Amino acid sequence: MFSLTRTFLRAARPSWFSKQQFSTKDLPTVQPVSTKSLEDYENDLESQFKQMLRVESRSPLEPVQDPSIVDTHPHIRPAFNFAAYVNKSESLQHLVKLGVDLHKLEKRKGIPQFILQLDFERDMREHLKFLTEVGVPLEGLGEFVTKNPLIFKEDLGDMEVRINYLESKRFLPEQISRIVCKNPFWLMISTKRIDKRLGYFQKTFKMMGDEVRLLTAKQPRIITYNLEHIRQNTFTVREEMGFEPEEMKQLLLSKPKLWMMSELKFAQYDPRKELYISLKSLVEGTDEEFVRDVARSSMECYTSYLKTL
């Protein structure tokens, strides 16, 4: 519940926001851009990736299915199964050795057909080599491809440009490695869009260059996250919770995931609906009753919180 969160966060300010020093050397910073110029990139990246899945021509490889199930239940979507192709496909065998979870990939619309059209030597080897060169560990390639198999659609030259961009903005090699590993979709996004996003965070939160780099390396997904969601959570932190600009920046740098969270499941303001919490319940009863019935937590967590005040 936001009112509860607000109370906790306000009370916790002194301990959460001790002065934290960041390097403010005169380094090149990302040029800020106006909010209006970012409107063309407010759609969730998921929409962009769904468009990439459009198949220009029908694949000759049909999904494996049980005809009896389809005949009996015509509305059930046929399920794809990689198992029928693993013994015949060298590319799938290589992916299995790398640790790619084919079971997860076969559940995603359009992905199985895309993967089966790829040749390991022609379409995959150089991409995998590039990923290791920019810091993805060999044992992490399987997880990376499981999350983003569409990386094989990207032009290697474009991906190199995106790495060069980060280097030009003084990101350290270890920061670049973390960015690529923690956000597998980063290398699919143009430098122009990334530049606008970094500029948005720099301008909105009045960051220095080092702070932009710190945020990006700490939580790379926030840079490419749904912008409207980021704006809404910024409004909540600033206007509803009452944090000052500097405090808000420090909160973002220390806990960036807060800007990626959806509204808490207990934020129910309609007394006629389940999970409604009245203001009266926040001030009445014992601590034990509050923790159990309102906060839905434990006395251990509550006691630990009180120690921070």
Short mmCIF file of C-alpha atoms in Angstrom, two decimals:
data_model
loop_
_atom_site.label_atom_id
_atom_site.label_comp_id
_atom_site.label_asym_id
_atom_site.label_seq_id
_atom_site.Cartn_x
_atom_site.Cartn_y
_atom_site.Cartn_z
CA MET A 1 0.00 0.00 0.00
CA PHE A 2 1.46 3.33 -1.02
CA SER A 3 0.39 5.08 2.17
CA LEU A 4 2.23 2.43 4.17
CA THR A 5 5.26 2.63 1.91
CA ARG A 6 5.21 6.39 2.21
CA THR A 7 5.26 6.19 6.00
CA PHE A 8 8.14 3.72 5.99
CA LEU A 9 10.21 5.64 3.47
CA ARG A 10 9.69 9.01 5.10
CA ALA A 11 10.68 7.64 8.49
CA ALA A 12 13.70 5.89 7.06
CA ARG A 13 15.19 8.91 5.32
CA PRO A 14 17.96 9.66 7.83
CA SER A 15 19.48 6.17 7.63
CA TRP A 16 18.89 5.48 3.95
CA PHE A 17 20.30 8.72 2.65
CA SER A 18 23.59 9.32 4.35
CA LYS A 19 25.90 11.42 2.24
CA GLN A 20 27.37 9.29 -0.55
CA GLN A 21 30.24 10.66 -2.54
CA PHE A 22 30.50 10.08 -6.26
CA SER A 23 33.32 11.12 -8.54
CA THR A 24 32.54 14.43 -10.16
CA LYS A 25 35.59 14.67 -12.37
CA ASP A 26 35.17 16.72 -15.47
CA LEU A 27 34.40 13.76 -17.72
CA PRO A 28 32.36 13.84 -20.94
CA THR A 29 28.69 13.43 -20.14
CA VAL A 30 25.75 12.31 -22.21
CA GLN A 31 23.95 15.29 -23.65
CA PRO A 32 20.43 15.62 -22.21
CA VAL A 33 17.48 15.72 -24.55
CA SER A 34 13.99 17.06 -24.10
CA THR A 35 11.24 14.81 -22.81
CA LYS A 36 9.26 15.47 -25.97
CA SER A 37 11.99 14.00 -28.17
CA LEU A 38 11.67 10.70 -26.29
CA GLU A 39 8.00 10.19 -27.09
CA ASP A 40 8.80 7.94 -30.06
CA TYR A 41 10.41 5.44 -27.69
CA GLU A 42 7.85 5.16 -24.95
CA ASN A 43 6.53 1.81 -26.17
CA ASP A 44 7.71 -1.22 -24.27
CA LEU A 45 10.63 -3.03 -25.87
CA GLU A 46 8.45 -6.12 -25.97
CA SER A 47 6.49 -4.60 -28.83
CA GLN A 48 9.70 -4.00 -30.74
CA PHE A 49 10.83 -7.57 -30.32
CA LYS A 50 7.44 -8.95 -31.35
CA GLN A 51 7.75 -7.06 -34.62
CA MET A 52 11.13 -8.67 -35.20
CA LEU A 53 9.44 -12.06 -35.09
CA ARG A 54 7.44 -11.46 -38.25
CA VAL A 55 8.30 -14.19 -40.71
CA GLU A 56 8.49 -13.04 -44.30
CA SER A 57 7.81 -16.51 -45.67
CA ARG A 58 6.29 -19.63 -44.19
CA SER A 59 8.85 -22.00 -42.72
CA PRO A 60 8.94 -25.52 -44.15
CA LEU A 61 9.48 -26.78 -40.61
CA GLU A 62 6.10 -27.43 -39.04
CA PRO A 63 5.48 -27.65 -35.28
CA VAL A 64 5.39 -31.16 -33.85
CA GLN A 65 1.89 -31.87 -32.63
CA ASP A 66 -0.46 -34.65 -31.65
CA PRO A 67 -3.13 -34.74 -34.40
CA SER A 68 -5.64 -36.35 -32.08
CA ILE A 69 -5.45 -33.43 -29.68
CA VAL A 70 -5.89 -30.87 -32.44
CA ASP A 71 -8.84 -32.73 -33.94
CA THR A 72 -10.56 -33.06 -30.58
CA HIS A 73 -9.75 -29.55 -29.38
CA PRO A 74 -9.49 -27.32 -32.47
CA HIS A 75 -8.95 -24.18 -30.40
CA ILE A 76 -5.74 -25.43 -28.74
CA ARG A 77 -2.58 -23.93 -30.28
CA PRO A 78 -0.20 -26.68 -31.50
CA ALA A 79 2.83 -27.09 -29.26
CA PHE A 80 6.35 -27.04 -30.67
CA ASN A 81 8.88 -29.62 -29.56
CA PHE A 82 12.58 -29.32 -30.36
CA ALA A 83 13.15 -32.97 -29.40
CA ALA A 84 12.15 -34.15 -32.87
CA TYR A 85 14.97 -32.10 -34.44
CA VAL A 86 17.88 -32.29 -31.98
CA ASN A 87 19.39 -35.49 -33.42
CA LYS A 88 19.29 -34.07 -36.95
CA SER A 89 20.31 -30.46 -36.24
CA GLU A 90 23.95 -29.65 -35.55
CA SER A 91 22.94 -26.12 -34.57
CA LEU A 92 20.59 -27.39 -31.85
CA GLN A 93 23.27 -29.75 -30.59
CA HIS A 94 25.71 -26.85 -30.22
CA LEU A 95 23.09 -24.81 -28.36
CA VAL A 96 22.44 -27.68 -25.98
CA LYS A 97 26.18 -27.96 -25.25
CA LEU A 98 26.25 -24.24 -24.46
CA GLY A 99 23.44 -24.69 -21.96
CA VAL A 100 20.61 -23.05 -23.89
CA ASP A 101 17.21 -24.00 -22.47
CA LEU A 102 15.37 -25.22 -25.57
CA HIS A 103 12.29 -25.97 -23.51
CA LYS A 104 11.89 -22.25 -22.78
CA LEU A 105 12.56 -21.25 -26.37
CA GLU A 106 9.97 -23.64 -27.82
CA LYS A 107 7.25 -21.88 -25.81
CA ARG A 108 7.88 -18.53 -27.50
CA LYS A 109 5.93 -17.80 -30.63
CA GLY A 110 8.05 -17.76 -33.77
CA ILE A 111 11.33 -18.55 -32.00
CA PRO A 112 11.54 -22.31 -32.82
CA GLN A 113 11.10 -21.68 -36.54
CA PHE A 114 13.68 -18.90 -36.41
CA ILE A 115 16.24 -21.07 -34.57
CA LEU A 116 15.80 -24.02 -36.92
CA GLN A 117 16.57 -21.86 -39.94
CA LEU A 118 19.98 -20.92 -38.52
CA ASP A 119 23.26 -22.56 -39.40
CA PHE A 120 25.74 -22.65 -36.55
CA GLU A 121 28.81 -21.81 -38.59
CA ARG A 122 27.12 -19.20 -40.76
CA ASP A 123 24.74 -17.54 -38.31
CA MET A 124 25.86 -18.24 -34.74
CA ARG A 125 29.58 -18.82 -34.25
CA GLU A 126 30.75 -15.22 -34.84
CA HIS A 127 27.93 -13.81 -32.70
CA LEU A 128 28.89 -16.08 -29.81
CA LYS A 129 32.56 -15.16 -30.25
CA PHE A 130 31.64 -11.47 -30.16
CA LEU A 131 29.69 -11.93 -26.93
CA THR A 132 32.65 -13.56 -25.22
CA GLU A 133 34.94 -10.78 -26.44
CA VAL A 134 32.77 -8.12 -24.79
CA GLY A 135 32.67 -9.97 -21.49
CA VAL A 136 29.97 -12.63 -21.53
CA PRO A 137 31.60 -15.65 -19.84
CA LEU A 138 31.56 -18.92 -21.74
CA GLU A 139 29.39 -20.50 -19.06
CA GLY A 140 26.95 -17.60 -19.41
CA LEU A 141 26.30 -17.94 -23.14
CA GLY A 142 23.52 -20.45 -22.65
CA GLU A 143 21.58 -18.17 -20.33
CA PHE A 144 22.16 -15.19 -22.62
CA VAL A 145 20.81 -16.98 -25.71
CA THR A 146 17.89 -18.42 -23.73
CA LYS A 147 16.85 -14.89 -22.80
CA ASN A 148 17.51 -13.37 -26.22
CA PRO A 149 17.83 -15.81 -29.12
CA LEU A 150 17.07 -12.92 -31.46
CA ILE A 151 20.64 -11.73 -30.95
CA PHE A 152 21.46 -13.87 -34.00
CA LYS A 153 19.38 -11.50 -36.13
CA GLU A 154 21.65 -8.57 -35.33
CA ASP A 155 24.38 -7.35 -37.64
CA LEU A 156 27.81 -7.78 -36.05
CA GLY A 157 28.87 -4.35 -37.26
CA ASP A 158 25.89 -2.73 -35.54
CA MET A 159 26.68 -4.50 -32.29
CA GLU A 160 30.29 -3.35 -32.47
CA VAL A 161 29.11 0.24 -32.95
CA ARG A 162 26.99 -0.07 -29.79
CA ILE A 163 29.99 -1.26 -27.80
CA ASN A 164 32.14 1.53 -29.25
CA TYR A 165 29.49 4.02 -28.13
CA LEU A 166 29.81 2.87 -24.52
CA GLU A 167 33.58 3.07 -24.75
CA SER A 168 33.33 6.62 -26.11
CA LYS A 169 31.23 7.55 -23.07
CA ARG A 170 34.02 6.35 -20.77
CA PHE A 171 32.32 3.17 -19.56
CA LEU A 172 34.93 0.81 -18.13
CA PRO A 173 35.38 -2.69 -19.64
CA GLU A 174 33.90 -4.31 -16.54
CA GLN A 175 30.90 -1.99 -16.73
CA ILE A 176 30.33 -2.83 -20.39
CA SER A 177 30.55 -6.52 -19.58
CA ARG A 178 27.95 -6.19 -16.84
CA ILE A 179 25.64 -4.16 -19.07
CA VAL A 180 25.67 -6.79 -21.82
CA CYS A 181 25.30 -9.71 -19.40
CA LYS A 182 22.52 -8.21 -17.29
CA ASN A 183 20.56 -6.78 -20.23
CA PRO A 184 20.80 -9.24 -23.17
CA PHE A 185 18.65 -6.94 -25.31
CA TRP A 186 21.05 -3.99 -25.02
CA LEU A 187 23.00 -4.92 -28.15
CA MET A 188 19.80 -4.84 -30.22
CA ILE A 189 19.07 -1.19 -29.49
CA SER A 190 20.49 1.64 -31.60
CA THR A 191 23.01 4.04 -30.10
CA LYS A 192 20.64 6.90 -30.88
CA ARG A 193 17.96 5.45 -28.64
CA ILE A 194 20.41 4.54 -25.90
CA ASP A 195 21.83 8.07 -26.02
CA LYS A 196 18.34 9.54 -25.61
CA ARG A 197 17.63 7.29 -22.66
CA LEU A 198 20.87 8.10 -20.88
CA GLY A 199 20.18 11.75 -21.54
CA TYR A 200 16.71 11.41 -20.05
CA PHE A 201 18.03 9.98 -16.79
CA GLN A 202 20.85 12.52 -16.64
CA LYS A 203 18.51 15.47 -17.12
CA THR A 204 15.59 14.22 -15.00
CA PHE A 205 17.72 13.30 -12.00
CA LYS A 206 20.46 15.93 -12.53
CA MET A 207 23.27 13.40 -12.68
CA MET A 208 26.95 13.79 -13.33
CA GLY A 209 28.61 11.60 -15.94
CA ASP A 210 29.98 9.17 -13.34
CA GLU A 211 26.52 8.80 -11.81
CA VAL A 212 24.96 7.97 -15.18
CA ARG A 213 27.60 5.31 -15.69
CA LEU A 214 27.08 4.00 -12.15
CA LEU A 215 23.32 3.65 -12.65
CA THR A 216 23.68 2.03 -16.08
CA ALA A 217 26.17 -0.56 -14.90
CA LYS A 218 24.30 -1.31 -11.70
CA GLN A 219 20.90 -1.86 -13.36
CA PRO A 220 21.19 -1.90 -17.17
CA ARG A 221 17.57 -2.91 -17.65
CA ILE A 222 16.30 0.37 -16.23
CA ILE A 223 17.80 2.29 -19.17
CA THR A 224 15.71 0.33 -21.68
CA TYR A 225 12.65 -0.09 -19.45
CA ASN A 226 9.20 1.21 -20.36
CA LEU A 227 9.59 4.99 -20.14
CA GLU A 228 6.02 5.71 -19.11
CA HIS A 229 6.42 3.31 -16.20
CA ILE A 230 9.62 5.11 -15.16
CA ARG A 231 7.83 8.45 -15.30
CA GLN A 232 4.93 7.21 -13.19
CA ASN A 233 7.22 5.84 -10.50
CA THR A 234 9.24 9.06 -10.55
CA PHE A 235 6.01 10.98 -9.91
CA THR A 236 5.16 8.63 -7.04
CA VAL A 237 8.54 9.04 -5.38
CA ARG A 238 8.65 12.82 -5.86
CA GLU A 239 5.04 13.93 -5.42
CA GLU A 240 3.33 11.20 -3.38
CA MET A 241 6.25 10.29 -1.13
CA GLY A 242 7.72 13.77 -0.97
CA PHE A 243 11.40 13.08 -1.63
CA GLU A 244 13.61 15.99 -2.55
CA PRO A 245 15.49 15.88 -5.90
CA GLU A 246 18.85 14.96 -4.36
CA GLU A 247 17.25 12.31 -2.16
CA MET A 248 15.40 10.90 -5.15
CA LYS A 249 18.65 10.66 -7.13
CA GLN A 250 20.40 8.85 -4.29
CA LEU A 251 17.45 6.46 -3.98
CA LEU A 252 17.62 5.74 -7.71
CA LEU A 253 21.36 5.08 -7.54
CA SER A 254 21.07 2.79 -4.52
CA LYS A 255 17.77 1.03 -5.32
CA PRO A 256 17.07 1.40 -9.08
CA LYS A 257 14.68 -1.57 -9.06
CA LEU A 258 12.15 0.64 -7.27
CA TRP A 259 11.61 2.42 -10.59
CA MET A 260 10.85 -0.90 -12.28
CA MET A 261 8.31 -2.11 -9.73
CA SER A 262 4.60 -2.22 -10.41
CA GLU A 263 2.17 -0.77 -7.85
CA LEU A 264 2.24 -2.88 -4.72
CA LYS A 265 -0.36 -5.67 -4.61
CA PHE A 266 -1.75 -4.29 -1.35
CA ALA A 267 -2.54 -0.86 -2.84
CA GLN A 268 -6.30 -1.28 -2.67
CA TYR A 269 -8.28 1.89 -1.98
CA ASP A 270 -11.79 0.56 -2.53
CA PRO A 271 -13.30 -0.61 0.82
CA ARG A 272 -15.63 -2.95 -1.08
CA LYS A 273 -12.78 -4.99 -2.51
CA GLU A 274 -10.39 -7.54 -1.12
CA LEU A 275 -7.05 -6.37 0.34
CA TYR A 276 -8.47 -2.96 1.32
CA ILE A 277 -6.56 -1.43 4.25
CA SER A 278 -8.17 1.40 6.14
CA LEU A 279 -6.27 4.31 7.66
CA LYS A 280 -7.74 3.32 11.02
CA SER A 281 -6.00 -0.04 10.89
CA LEU A 282 -2.64 1.70 10.57
CA VAL A 283 -2.87 3.33 14.00
CA GLU A 284 -4.89 0.87 16.08
CA GLY A 285 -3.89 -2.41 17.68
CA THR A 286 -0.57 -3.85 18.80
CA ASP A 287 2.60 -4.06 16.77
CA GLU A 288 2.06 -7.79 16.39
CA GLU A 289 -1.41 -7.20 14.95
CA PHE A 290 -0.12 -4.52 12.61
CA VAL A 291 2.68 -6.73 11.29
CA ARG A 292 0.41 -9.74 10.86
CA ASP A 293 -2.79 -8.16 9.53
CA VAL A 294 -1.67 -4.97 7.78
CA ALA A 295 1.98 -5.24 6.75
CA ARG A 296 1.66 -8.98 6.07
CA SER A 297 5.21 -9.42 7.30
CA SER A 298 7.08 -10.82 10.32
CA MET A 299 8.12 -9.31 13.62
CA GLU A 300 11.74 -10.05 12.71
CA CYS A 301 11.54 -7.83 9.64
CA TYR A 302 9.61 -5.16 11.54
CA THR A 303 12.15 -5.12 14.37
CA SER A 304 15.02 -4.88 11.89
CA TYR A 305 13.29 -1.92 10.26
CA LEU A 306 12.82 -0.10 13.56
CA LYS A 307 16.57 -0.33 14.20
CA THR A 308 17.20 1.81 11.11
CA LEU A 309 15.21 4.76 12.47
#
